[in-house]
PDB file of C-alpha atoms in Angstrom:
ATOM      1  CA  UNK B   1      68.293  86.770 116.975  1.00  0.00           C
ATOM      2  CA  UNK B   2      69.090  85.409 120.443  1.00  0.00           C
ATOM      3  CA  UNK B   3      66.485  87.690 122.043  1.00  0.00           C
ATOM      4  CA  UNK B   4      63.847  86.422 119.618  1.00  0.00           C
ATOM      5  CA  UNK B   5      64.835  82.846 120.451  1.00  0.00           C
ATOM      6  CA  UNK B   6      64.477  83.545 124.184  1.00  0.00           C
ATOM      7  CA  UNK B   7      61.056  85.157 123.629  1.00  0.00           C
ATOM      8  CA  UNK B   8      59.841  82.129 121.686  1.00  0.00           C
ATOM      9  CA  UNK B   9      61.001  79.729 124.377  1.00  0.00           C
ATOM     10  CA  UNK B  10      59.216  81.818 127.027  1.00  0.00           C
ATOM     11  CA  UNK B  11      55.985  81.823 124.995  1.00  0.00           C
ATOM     12  CA  UNK B  12      56.200  78.071 124.476  1.00  0.00           C
ATOM     13  CA  UNK B  13      56.645  77.430 128.198  1.00  0.00           C
ATOM     14  CA  UNK B  14      53.371  79.252 128.951  1.00  0.00           C
ATOM     15  CA  UNK B  15      51.290  77.070 126.629  1.00  0.00           C
ATOM     16  CA  UNK B  16      49.181  74.596 128.547  1.00  0.00           C
ATOM     17  CA  UNK B  17      46.009  74.121 126.498  1.00  0.00           C
ATOM     18  CA  UNK B  18      45.608  71.180 124.120  1.00  0.00           C
ATOM     19  CA  UNK B  19      44.200  73.633 121.562  1.00  0.00           C
ATOM     20  CA  UNK B  20      47.626  75.255 121.499  1.00  0.00           C
ATOM     21  CA  UNK B  21      49.279  72.173 119.958  1.00  0.00           C
ATOM     22  CA  UNK B  22      49.325  73.570 116.418  1.00  0.00           C
ATOM     23  CA  UNK B  23      50.729  76.866 117.634  1.00  0.00           C
ATOM     24  CA  UNK B  24      53.322  75.053 119.734  1.00  0.00           C
ATOM     25  CA  UNK B  25      54.412  73.025 116.703  1.00  0.00           C
ATOM     26  CA  UNK B  26      55.021  76.204 114.699  1.00  0.00           C
ATOM     27  CA  UNK B  27      56.901  77.785 117.594  1.00  0.00           C
ATOM     28  CA  UNK B  28      59.006  74.635 117.995  1.00  0.00           C
ATOM     29  CA  UNK B  29      59.799  74.734 114.293  1.00  0.00           C
ATOM     30  CA  UNK B  30      60.843  78.391 114.501  1.00  0.00           C
ATOM     31  CA  UNK B  31      62.943  77.674 117.607  1.00  0.00           C
ATOM     32  CA  UNK B  32      64.747  74.841 115.818  1.00  0.00           C
ATOM     33  CA  UNK B  33      65.479  77.063 112.837  1.00  0.00           C
ATOM     34  CA  UNK B  34      66.788  79.890 115.032  1.00  0.00           C
ATOM     35  CA  UNK B  35      68.835  77.568 117.258  1.00  0.00           C
ATOM     36  CA  UNK B  36      70.542  76.190 114.176  1.00  0.00           C
ATOM     37  CA  UNK B  37      71.248  79.727 112.961  1.00  0.00           C
ATOM     38  CA  UNK B  38      72.673  80.777 116.347  1.00  0.00           C
ATOM     39  CA  UNK B  39      74.856  77.653 116.452  1.00  0.00           C
ATOM     40  CA  UNK B  40      76.063  78.076 112.869  1.00  0.00           C
ATOM     41  CA  UNK B  41      75.531  81.676 111.722  1.00  0.00           C
ATOM     42  CA  UNK B  42      77.104  80.983 108.346  1.00  0.00           C
ATOM     43  CA  UNK B  43      74.586  78.224 107.567  1.00  0.00           C
ATOM     44  CA  UNK B  44      71.482  80.096 106.473  1.00  0.00           C
ATOM     45  CA  UNK B  45      71.293  83.761 107.390  1.00  0.00           C
ATOM     46  CA  UNK B  46      68.350  85.398 105.668  1.00  0.00           C
ATOM     47  CA  UNK B  47      67.014  82.023 104.543  1.00  0.00           C
ATOM     48  CA  UNK B  48      66.784  80.820 108.133  1.00  0.00           C
ATOM     49  CA  UNK B  49      65.013  83.995 109.194  1.00  0.00           C
ATOM     50  CA  UNK B  50      62.570  83.659 106.306  1.00  0.00           C
ATOM     51  CA  UNK B  51      61.721  80.081 107.308  1.00  0.00           C
ATOM     52  CA  UNK B  52      61.254  81.167 110.925  1.00  0.00           C
ATOM     53  CA  UNK B  53      59.036  84.065 109.790  1.00  0.00           C
ATOM     54  CA  UNK B  54      56.830  81.640 107.853  1.00  0.00           C
ATOM     55  CA  UNK B  55      56.354  79.400 110.885  1.00  0.00           C
ATOM     56  CA  UNK B  56      55.618  82.348 113.131  1.00  0.00           C
ATOM     57  CA  UNK B  57      53.212  83.853 110.614  1.00  0.00           C
ATOM     58  CA  UNK B  58      51.059  80.728 110.860  1.00  0.00           C
ATOM     59  CA  UNK B  59      50.792  81.231 114.619  1.00  0.00           C
ATOM     60  CA  UNK B  60      50.563  85.045 114.575  1.00  0.00           C
ATOM     61  CA  UNK B  61      46.797  85.236 114.575  1.00  0.00           C
ATOM     62  CA  UNK B  62      46.719  83.189 117.779  1.00  0.00           C
ATOM     63  CA  UNK B  63      49.511  84.673 119.857  1.00  0.00           C
ATOM     64  CA  UNK B  64      50.186  88.358 120.437  1.00  0.00           C
ATOM     65  CA  UNK B  65      53.729  87.486 121.612  1.00  0.00           C
ATOM     66  CA  UNK B  66      54.568  86.369 118.077  1.00  0.00           C
ATOM     67  CA  UNK B  67      54.201  89.939 116.840  1.00  0.00           C
ATOM     68  CA  UNK B  68      56.927  91.035 119.277  1.00  0.00           C
ATOM     69  CA  UNK B  69      59.164  88.139 118.245  1.00  0.00           C
ATOM     70  CA  UNK B  70      58.758  89.070 114.575  1.00  0.00           C
ATOM     71  CA  UNK B  71      59.786  92.609 115.465  1.00  0.00           C
ATOM     72  CA  UNK B  72      62.843  91.252 117.328  1.00  0.00           C
ATOM     73  CA  UNK B  73      63.841  89.112 114.344  1.00  0.00           C
ATOM     74  CA  UNK B  74      63.570  91.992 111.906  1.00  0.00           C
ATOM     75  CA  UNK B  75      66.146  94.067 113.817  1.00  0.00           C
TER      76      UNK B  75
END
């Protein structure tokens, strides 16, 4: 989970284009969900991962890095 979080933060830092705003919002949402899960592992577990997957799925068609992050989360 922590590796996926780091990958998302790295992808977000590379976004510079205004057209990336929607993608950035979904990544920020997924980061928030995963940060909460890392801080309090007992809080959501599979539910937190599912919510993060949904956010990342919306951005998947735009960012190849998201595919790797989804793979990291599923481990």
